Coordinates of C-alpha atoms and ligand atoms in Angstrom, one line a residue:
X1 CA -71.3 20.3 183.4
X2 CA -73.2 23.4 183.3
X3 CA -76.4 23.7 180.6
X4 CA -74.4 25.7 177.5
X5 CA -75.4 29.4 177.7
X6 CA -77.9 31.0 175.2
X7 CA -76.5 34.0 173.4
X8 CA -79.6 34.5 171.6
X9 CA -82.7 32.4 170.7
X10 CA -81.7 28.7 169.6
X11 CA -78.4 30.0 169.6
X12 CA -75.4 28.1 172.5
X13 CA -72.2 28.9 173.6
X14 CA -70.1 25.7 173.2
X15 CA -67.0 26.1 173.2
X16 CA -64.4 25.9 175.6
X17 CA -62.0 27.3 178.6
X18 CA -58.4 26.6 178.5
X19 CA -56.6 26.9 181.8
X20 CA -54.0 24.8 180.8
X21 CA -52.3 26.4 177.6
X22 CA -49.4 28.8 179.1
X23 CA -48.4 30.5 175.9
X24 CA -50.7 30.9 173.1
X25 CA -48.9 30.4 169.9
X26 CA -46.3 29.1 172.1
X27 CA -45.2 32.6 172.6
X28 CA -47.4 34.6 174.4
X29 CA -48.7 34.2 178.5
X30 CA -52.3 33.5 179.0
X31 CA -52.1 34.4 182.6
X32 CA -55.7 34.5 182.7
X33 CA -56.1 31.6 180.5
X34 CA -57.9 31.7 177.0
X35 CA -61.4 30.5 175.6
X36 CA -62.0 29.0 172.5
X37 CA -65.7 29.6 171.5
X38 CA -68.0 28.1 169.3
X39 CA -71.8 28.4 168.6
X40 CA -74.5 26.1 167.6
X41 CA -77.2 27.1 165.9
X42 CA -80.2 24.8 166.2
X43 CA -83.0 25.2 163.8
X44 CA -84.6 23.2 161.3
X45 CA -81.2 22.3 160.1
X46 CA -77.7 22.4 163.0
X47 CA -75.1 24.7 162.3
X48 CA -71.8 24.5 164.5
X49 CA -69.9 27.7 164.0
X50 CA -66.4 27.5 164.6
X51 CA -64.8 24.6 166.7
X52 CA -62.0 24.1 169.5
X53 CA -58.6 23.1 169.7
X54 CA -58.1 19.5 169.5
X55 CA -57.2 18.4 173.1
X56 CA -60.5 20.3 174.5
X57 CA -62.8 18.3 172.1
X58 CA -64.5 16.2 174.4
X59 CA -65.7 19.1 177.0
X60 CA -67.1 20.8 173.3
X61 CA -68.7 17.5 172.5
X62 CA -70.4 17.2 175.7
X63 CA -71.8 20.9 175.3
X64 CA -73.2 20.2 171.7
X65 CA -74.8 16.9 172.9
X66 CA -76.2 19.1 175.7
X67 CA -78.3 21.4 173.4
X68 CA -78.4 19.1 170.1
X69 CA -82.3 17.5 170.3
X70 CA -82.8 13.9 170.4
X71 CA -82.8 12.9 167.0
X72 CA -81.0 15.8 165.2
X73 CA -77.5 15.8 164.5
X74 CA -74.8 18.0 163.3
X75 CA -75.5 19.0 159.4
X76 CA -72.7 22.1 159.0
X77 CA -69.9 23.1 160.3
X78 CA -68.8 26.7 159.6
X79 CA -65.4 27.6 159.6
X80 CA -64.5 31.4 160.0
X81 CA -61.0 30.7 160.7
X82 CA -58.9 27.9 159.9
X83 CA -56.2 28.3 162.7
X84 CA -55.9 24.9 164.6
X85 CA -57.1 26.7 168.1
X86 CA -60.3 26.6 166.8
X87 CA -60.2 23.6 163.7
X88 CA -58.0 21.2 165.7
X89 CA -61.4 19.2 166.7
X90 CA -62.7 18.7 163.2
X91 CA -61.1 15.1 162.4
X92 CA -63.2 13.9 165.2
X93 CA -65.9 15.9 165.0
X94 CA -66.2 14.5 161.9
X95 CA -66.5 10.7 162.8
X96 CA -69.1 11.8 165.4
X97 CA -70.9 13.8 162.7
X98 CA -70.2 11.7 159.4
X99 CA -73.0 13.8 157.7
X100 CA -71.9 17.3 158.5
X101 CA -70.7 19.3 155.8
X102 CA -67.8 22.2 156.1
X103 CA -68.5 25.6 155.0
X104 CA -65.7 27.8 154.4
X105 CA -64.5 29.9 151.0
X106 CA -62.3 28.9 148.5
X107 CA -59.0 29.6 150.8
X108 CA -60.5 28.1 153.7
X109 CA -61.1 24.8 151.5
X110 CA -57.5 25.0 150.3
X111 CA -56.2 25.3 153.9
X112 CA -58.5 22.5 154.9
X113 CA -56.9 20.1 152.8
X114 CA -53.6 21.0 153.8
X115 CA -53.8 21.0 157.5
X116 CA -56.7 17.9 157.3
X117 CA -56.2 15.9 153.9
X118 CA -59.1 15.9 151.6
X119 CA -62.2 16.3 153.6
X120 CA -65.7 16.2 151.5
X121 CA -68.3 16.8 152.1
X122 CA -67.7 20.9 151.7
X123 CA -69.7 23.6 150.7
X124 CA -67.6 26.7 149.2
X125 CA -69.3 30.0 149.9
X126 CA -68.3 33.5 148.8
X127 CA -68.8 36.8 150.0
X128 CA -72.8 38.1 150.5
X129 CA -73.8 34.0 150.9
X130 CA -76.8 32.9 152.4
X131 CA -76.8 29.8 154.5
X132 CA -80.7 29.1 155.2
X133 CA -81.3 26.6 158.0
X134 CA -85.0 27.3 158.4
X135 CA -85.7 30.4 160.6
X136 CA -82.2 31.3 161.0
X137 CA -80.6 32.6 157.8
X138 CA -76.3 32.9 157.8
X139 CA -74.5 35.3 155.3
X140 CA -71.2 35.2 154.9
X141 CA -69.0 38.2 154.6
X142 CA -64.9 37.6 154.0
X143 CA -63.0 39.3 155.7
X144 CA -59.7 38.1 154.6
X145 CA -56.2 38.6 156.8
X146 CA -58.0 39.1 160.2
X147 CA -56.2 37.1 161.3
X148 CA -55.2 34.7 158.3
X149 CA -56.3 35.1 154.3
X150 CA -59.2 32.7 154.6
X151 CA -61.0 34.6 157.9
X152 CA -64.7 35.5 157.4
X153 CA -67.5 36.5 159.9
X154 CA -71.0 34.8 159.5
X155 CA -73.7 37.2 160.2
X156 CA -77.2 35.4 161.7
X157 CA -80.0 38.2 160.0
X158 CA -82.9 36.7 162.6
X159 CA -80.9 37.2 165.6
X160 CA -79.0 39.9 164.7
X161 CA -75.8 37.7 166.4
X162 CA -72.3 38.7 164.2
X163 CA -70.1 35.8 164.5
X164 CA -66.9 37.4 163.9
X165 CA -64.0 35.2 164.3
X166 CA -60.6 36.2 165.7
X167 CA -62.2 39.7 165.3
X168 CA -63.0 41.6 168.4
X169 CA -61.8 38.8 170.2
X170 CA -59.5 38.6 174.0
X171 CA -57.7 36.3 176.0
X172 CA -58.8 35.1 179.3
X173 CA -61.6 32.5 179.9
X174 CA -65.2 33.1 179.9
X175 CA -65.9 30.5 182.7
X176 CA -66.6 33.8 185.5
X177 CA -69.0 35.3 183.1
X178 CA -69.5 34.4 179.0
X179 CA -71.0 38.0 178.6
X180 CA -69.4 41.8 178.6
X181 CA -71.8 42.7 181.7
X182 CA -70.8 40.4 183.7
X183 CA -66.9 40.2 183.3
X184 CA -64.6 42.3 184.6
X185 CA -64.5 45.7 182.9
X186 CA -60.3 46.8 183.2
X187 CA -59.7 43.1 183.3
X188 CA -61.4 42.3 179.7
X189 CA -60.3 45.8 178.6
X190 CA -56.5 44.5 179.0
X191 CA -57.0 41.1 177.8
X192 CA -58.0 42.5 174.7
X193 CA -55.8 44.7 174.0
X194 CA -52.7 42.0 175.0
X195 CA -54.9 40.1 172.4
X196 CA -55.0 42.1 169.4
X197 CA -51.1 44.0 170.2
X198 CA -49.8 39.9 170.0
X199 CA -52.0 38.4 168.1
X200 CA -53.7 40.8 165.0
X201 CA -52.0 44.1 165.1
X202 CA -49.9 43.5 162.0
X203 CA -53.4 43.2 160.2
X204 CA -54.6 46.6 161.0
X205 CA -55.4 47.9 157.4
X206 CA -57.5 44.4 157.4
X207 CA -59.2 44.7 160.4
X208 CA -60.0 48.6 159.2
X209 CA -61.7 47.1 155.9
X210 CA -63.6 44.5 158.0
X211 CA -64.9 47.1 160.1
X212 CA -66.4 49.6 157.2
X213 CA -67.4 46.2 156.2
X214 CA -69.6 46.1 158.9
X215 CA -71.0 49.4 158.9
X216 CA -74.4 48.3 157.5
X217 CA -74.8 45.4 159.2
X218 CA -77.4 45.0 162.0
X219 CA -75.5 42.8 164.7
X220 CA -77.0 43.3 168.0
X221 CA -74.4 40.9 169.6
X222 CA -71.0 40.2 168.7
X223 CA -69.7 36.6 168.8
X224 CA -65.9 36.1 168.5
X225 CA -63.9 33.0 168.7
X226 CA -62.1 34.2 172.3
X227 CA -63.2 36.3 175.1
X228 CA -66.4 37.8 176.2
X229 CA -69.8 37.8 173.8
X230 CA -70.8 41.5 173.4
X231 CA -74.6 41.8 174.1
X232 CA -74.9 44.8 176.1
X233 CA -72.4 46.9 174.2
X234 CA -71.5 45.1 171.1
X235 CA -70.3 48.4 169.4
X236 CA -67.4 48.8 172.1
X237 CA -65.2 45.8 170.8
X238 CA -65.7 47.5 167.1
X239 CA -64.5 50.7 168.3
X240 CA -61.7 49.5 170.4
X241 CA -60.2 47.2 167.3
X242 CA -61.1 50.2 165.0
X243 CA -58.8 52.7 167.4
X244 CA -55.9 50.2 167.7
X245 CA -56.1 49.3 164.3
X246 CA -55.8 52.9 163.0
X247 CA -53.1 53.4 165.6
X248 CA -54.1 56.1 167.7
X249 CA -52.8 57.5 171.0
X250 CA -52.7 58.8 174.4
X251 CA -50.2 60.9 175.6
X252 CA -48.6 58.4 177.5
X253 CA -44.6 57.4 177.5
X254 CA -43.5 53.7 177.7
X255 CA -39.8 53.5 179.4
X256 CA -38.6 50.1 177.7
X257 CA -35.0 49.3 179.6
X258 CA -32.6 46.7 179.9
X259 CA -29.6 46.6 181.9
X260 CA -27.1 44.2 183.1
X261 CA -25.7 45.7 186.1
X262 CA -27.9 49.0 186.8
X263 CA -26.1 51.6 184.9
X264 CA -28.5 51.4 182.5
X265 CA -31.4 51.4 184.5
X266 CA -30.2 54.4 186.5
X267 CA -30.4 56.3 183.0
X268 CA -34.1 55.3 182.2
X269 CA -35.4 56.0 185.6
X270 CA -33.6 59.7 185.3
X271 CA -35.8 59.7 182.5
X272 CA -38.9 58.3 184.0
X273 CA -38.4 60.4 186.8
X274 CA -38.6 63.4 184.6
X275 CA -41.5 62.6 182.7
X276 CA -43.3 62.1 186.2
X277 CA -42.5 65.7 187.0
X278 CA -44.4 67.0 184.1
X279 CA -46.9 64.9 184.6
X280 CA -46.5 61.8 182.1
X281 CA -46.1 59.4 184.7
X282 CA -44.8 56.5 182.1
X283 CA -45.1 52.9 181.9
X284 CA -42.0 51.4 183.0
X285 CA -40.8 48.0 182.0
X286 CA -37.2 46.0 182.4
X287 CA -37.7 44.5 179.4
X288 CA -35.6 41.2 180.7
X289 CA -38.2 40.7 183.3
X290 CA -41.6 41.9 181.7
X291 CA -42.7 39.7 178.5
X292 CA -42.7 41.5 175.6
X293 CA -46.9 41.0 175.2
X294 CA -47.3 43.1 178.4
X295 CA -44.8 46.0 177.0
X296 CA -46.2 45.6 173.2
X297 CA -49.6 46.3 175.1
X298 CA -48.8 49.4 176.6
X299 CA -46.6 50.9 173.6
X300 CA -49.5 50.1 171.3
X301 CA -51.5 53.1 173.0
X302 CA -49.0 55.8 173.9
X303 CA -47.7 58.0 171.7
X304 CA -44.2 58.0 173.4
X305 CA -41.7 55.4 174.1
X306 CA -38.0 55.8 175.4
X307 CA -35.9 52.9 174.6
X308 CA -32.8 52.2 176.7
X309 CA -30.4 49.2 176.1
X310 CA -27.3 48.6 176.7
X311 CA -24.7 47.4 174.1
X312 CA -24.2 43.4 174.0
X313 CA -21.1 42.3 171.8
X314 CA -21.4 45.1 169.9
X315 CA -25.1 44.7 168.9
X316 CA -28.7 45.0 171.2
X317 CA -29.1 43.5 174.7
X318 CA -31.1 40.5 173.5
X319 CA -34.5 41.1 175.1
X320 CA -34.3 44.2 173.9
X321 CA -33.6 42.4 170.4
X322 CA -37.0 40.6 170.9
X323 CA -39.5 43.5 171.7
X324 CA -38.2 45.9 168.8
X325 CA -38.4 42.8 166.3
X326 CA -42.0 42.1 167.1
X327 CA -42.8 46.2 166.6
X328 CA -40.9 45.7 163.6
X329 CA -43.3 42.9 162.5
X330 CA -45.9 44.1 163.9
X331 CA -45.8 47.6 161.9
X332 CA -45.4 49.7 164.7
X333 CA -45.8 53.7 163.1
X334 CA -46.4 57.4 164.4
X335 CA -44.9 57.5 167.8
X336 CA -41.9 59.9 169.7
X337 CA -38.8 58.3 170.0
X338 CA -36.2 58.7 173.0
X339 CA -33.0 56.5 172.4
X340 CA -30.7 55.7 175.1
X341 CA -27.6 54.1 175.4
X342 CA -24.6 52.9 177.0
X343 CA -21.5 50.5 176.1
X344 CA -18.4 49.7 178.0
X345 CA -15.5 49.5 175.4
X346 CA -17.3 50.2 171.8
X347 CA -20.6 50.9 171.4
X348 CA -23.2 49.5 169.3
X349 CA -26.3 49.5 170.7
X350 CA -26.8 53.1 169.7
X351 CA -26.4 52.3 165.7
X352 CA -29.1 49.6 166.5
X353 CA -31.6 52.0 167.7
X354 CA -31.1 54.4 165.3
X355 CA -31.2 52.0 162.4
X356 CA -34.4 50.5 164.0
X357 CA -35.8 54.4 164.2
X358 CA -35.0 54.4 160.6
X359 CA -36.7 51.4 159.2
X360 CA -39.6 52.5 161.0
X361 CA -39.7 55.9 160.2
X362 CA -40.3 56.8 164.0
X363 CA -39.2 60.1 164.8
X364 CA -36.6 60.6 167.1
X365 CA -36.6 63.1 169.8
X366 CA -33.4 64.9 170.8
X367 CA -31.1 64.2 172.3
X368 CA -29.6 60.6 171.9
X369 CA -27.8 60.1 174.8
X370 CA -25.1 57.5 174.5
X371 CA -23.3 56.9 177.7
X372 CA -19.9 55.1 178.2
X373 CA -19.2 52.7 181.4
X374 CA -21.9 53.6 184.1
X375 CA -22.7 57.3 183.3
X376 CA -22.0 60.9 185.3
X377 CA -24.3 63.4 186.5
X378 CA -24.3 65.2 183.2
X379 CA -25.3 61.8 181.1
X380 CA -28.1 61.7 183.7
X381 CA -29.0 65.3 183.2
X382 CA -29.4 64.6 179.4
X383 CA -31.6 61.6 180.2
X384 CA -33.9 63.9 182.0
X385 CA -33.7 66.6 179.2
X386 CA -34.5 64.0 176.7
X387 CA -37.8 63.3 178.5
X388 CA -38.4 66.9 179.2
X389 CA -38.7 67.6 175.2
X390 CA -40.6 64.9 174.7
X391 CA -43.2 66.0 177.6
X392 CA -43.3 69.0 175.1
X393 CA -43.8 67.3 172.3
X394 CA -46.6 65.8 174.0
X395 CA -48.1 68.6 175.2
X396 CA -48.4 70.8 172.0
Ligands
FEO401 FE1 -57.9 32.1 167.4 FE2 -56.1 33.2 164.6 O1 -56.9 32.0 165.8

């Protein structure tokens, strides 16, 4: 294996690359695979930062032996996040490291006992705490609800290195490159974004307090638990969760459709088609065929999305069921709304949209077209006037 990479001075990579895992949460496609990182600081005392997931504990073990000096051992384990990608290691880790103590806050210690059973030794730290290990010197800032209530980032004053958890984080695996020179720009910029949209954008206020949080502090390089290590431009991954966070836009339309038997999609490309014409060509995507992390992905950074969906006993098609509950969960605000729709013998699908409009408080942009059986020239005329005021809209 590889000699672990140095992020900064006496400080490794050690974590791990997971080609194996095919949906993350068990929901969400890792097409390009996932890493779970962890650090190891080795100084006077050894701090691990973070650990993996369980079943990739003995590639992490082998990276740790690589790096720890003959003689020294593990003394601390610091945990920024208790989610079992990157705690599912510790049982063991603890029988290999009987003296290591786990540092977390007061919610991470709670956690720890109910995902671990009781688990001294532990050190509780709270927010502004110094870890000294010799030269290097840890504080501790919480940074609750990004992703869970426990998260905190661990900041390393000597090396300027910001160990930030879940935080700034991407899927994909870091085995082409660990660093953000030497990955793949659009492919990292993607990863991310499919990363926060699935994974943290129902924390947004969080992540917005976590990041004036940070305002003060020095880091130089930015360590998250997944995805690339920030050296050359560690402000970028700060700015990009700050933007999505905050919900901001391009004027760009997703067309989210379903259809059974092409009646439906016939409608949405009208509209599609339209948009193209003014020059919004839009993200289109069958939402039967396309996961809903890809389409979240691309509704979280335009302003405009037409929804079309056919009726399905009386309610929502179903996959169309599944994208607008995770934007519902996922506190999807401020965008244009087109609704279109079509039923066979009584509709249903339109009262859905509508109602969903509603309880978001997404505006809706006329008209609503609601077409029965497969739809005439006029219904497909409306379609294309629907996207025509909402080129407008974008335009102003
Ligand atoms: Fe990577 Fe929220 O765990």
């Amino acid at each position: 294996m590889a000699a672990p990479p140095s992020i900064a001075p006496e400080t490794y990579w050690v974590g791990v690359n997971d080609h194996e895992t095919d949906l993350f949460e068990a929901l969400w496609p890792l097409p390009y695979g996932v890493s779970y990182n962890a650090y190891l600081v080795v100084d006077h005392k050894v701090a691990l930062i973070d650990a993996v997931k369980g079943h990739f504990l003995a590639d992490h073990l082998h990276r740790i032996r690589q790096v720890l000096p003959p003689g020294k051992s593990v003394d601390y384990l610091i945990i920024n996040h208790m989610e079992p990608d990157h705690t599912g290691a510790i049982q063991i880790l603890r029988s290999v490291f009987p003296d290591m103590t786990l540092v977390g806050n007061k919610k991470t210690l709670e956690m720890l006992e109910a995902f671990y059973g009781a688990c001294p030794p532990c050190r509780q730290v709270g927010d502004g705490d110094v870890l000294d290990l010799g030269a290097h010197k840890l504080q501790f800032s919480l940074t609750p609800m990004v992703h869970w209530p426990e998260t905190m980032m661990t900041f390393d004053a000597t090396t300027g290195v910001l160990f930030s958890g879940d935080a700034f984080g991407g899927f994909g695996t870091v085995d082409q490159g660990l660093f953000d020179d030497e990955i793949d720009r659009e492919l990292m910029h993607g990863e991310m974004l499919r990363y926060f949209t699935n994974i943290v954008a129902r924390y947004g206020k969080m992540v917005l307090k976590a990041v004036d949080k940070l305002r003060d502090v020095p880091f130089r390089v930015v360590a998250p638990t997944h995805g690339a290590v920030w050296r050359k431009d560690p402000s970028l991954p700060v700015r990009l969760y700050e933007r999505w966070s905050a919900q901001e836009t391009d004027p760009t339309v997703v067309v989210a459709y379903g259809s059974m038997y092409g009646n439906t999609y016939r409608l949405a490309e009208a509209a599609a088609r339209a948009l193209t014409e003014r020059g919004f060509t839009p993200f289109v995507h069958d939402v039967a065929r396309t996961h809903a992390s890809f389409v979240i992905a691309d509704i979280w950074t335009s302003k405009g999305l037409i929804l079309a969906c056919p009726t399905y006993n009386t309610g929502l098609f179903p996959p169309m069921e599944t994208l607008l509950a995770f934007l519902e969960n996922k506190l999807l605000q401020h965008r244009l709304l087109g609704l279109i729709t079509s039923y066979a013998w009584a509709g249903g699908a339109r009262k859905a949209l509508e109602s969903f409009a509603e309880r978001m408080s997404l505006e809706v942009v006329e008209p609503i077209v609601d077409v029965k059986g497969a739809g005439t020239a006029d219904d497909l005329e409306r379609c294309a006037l629907l996207a025509a005021n909402l080129a407008q809209r974008l335009s102003a």
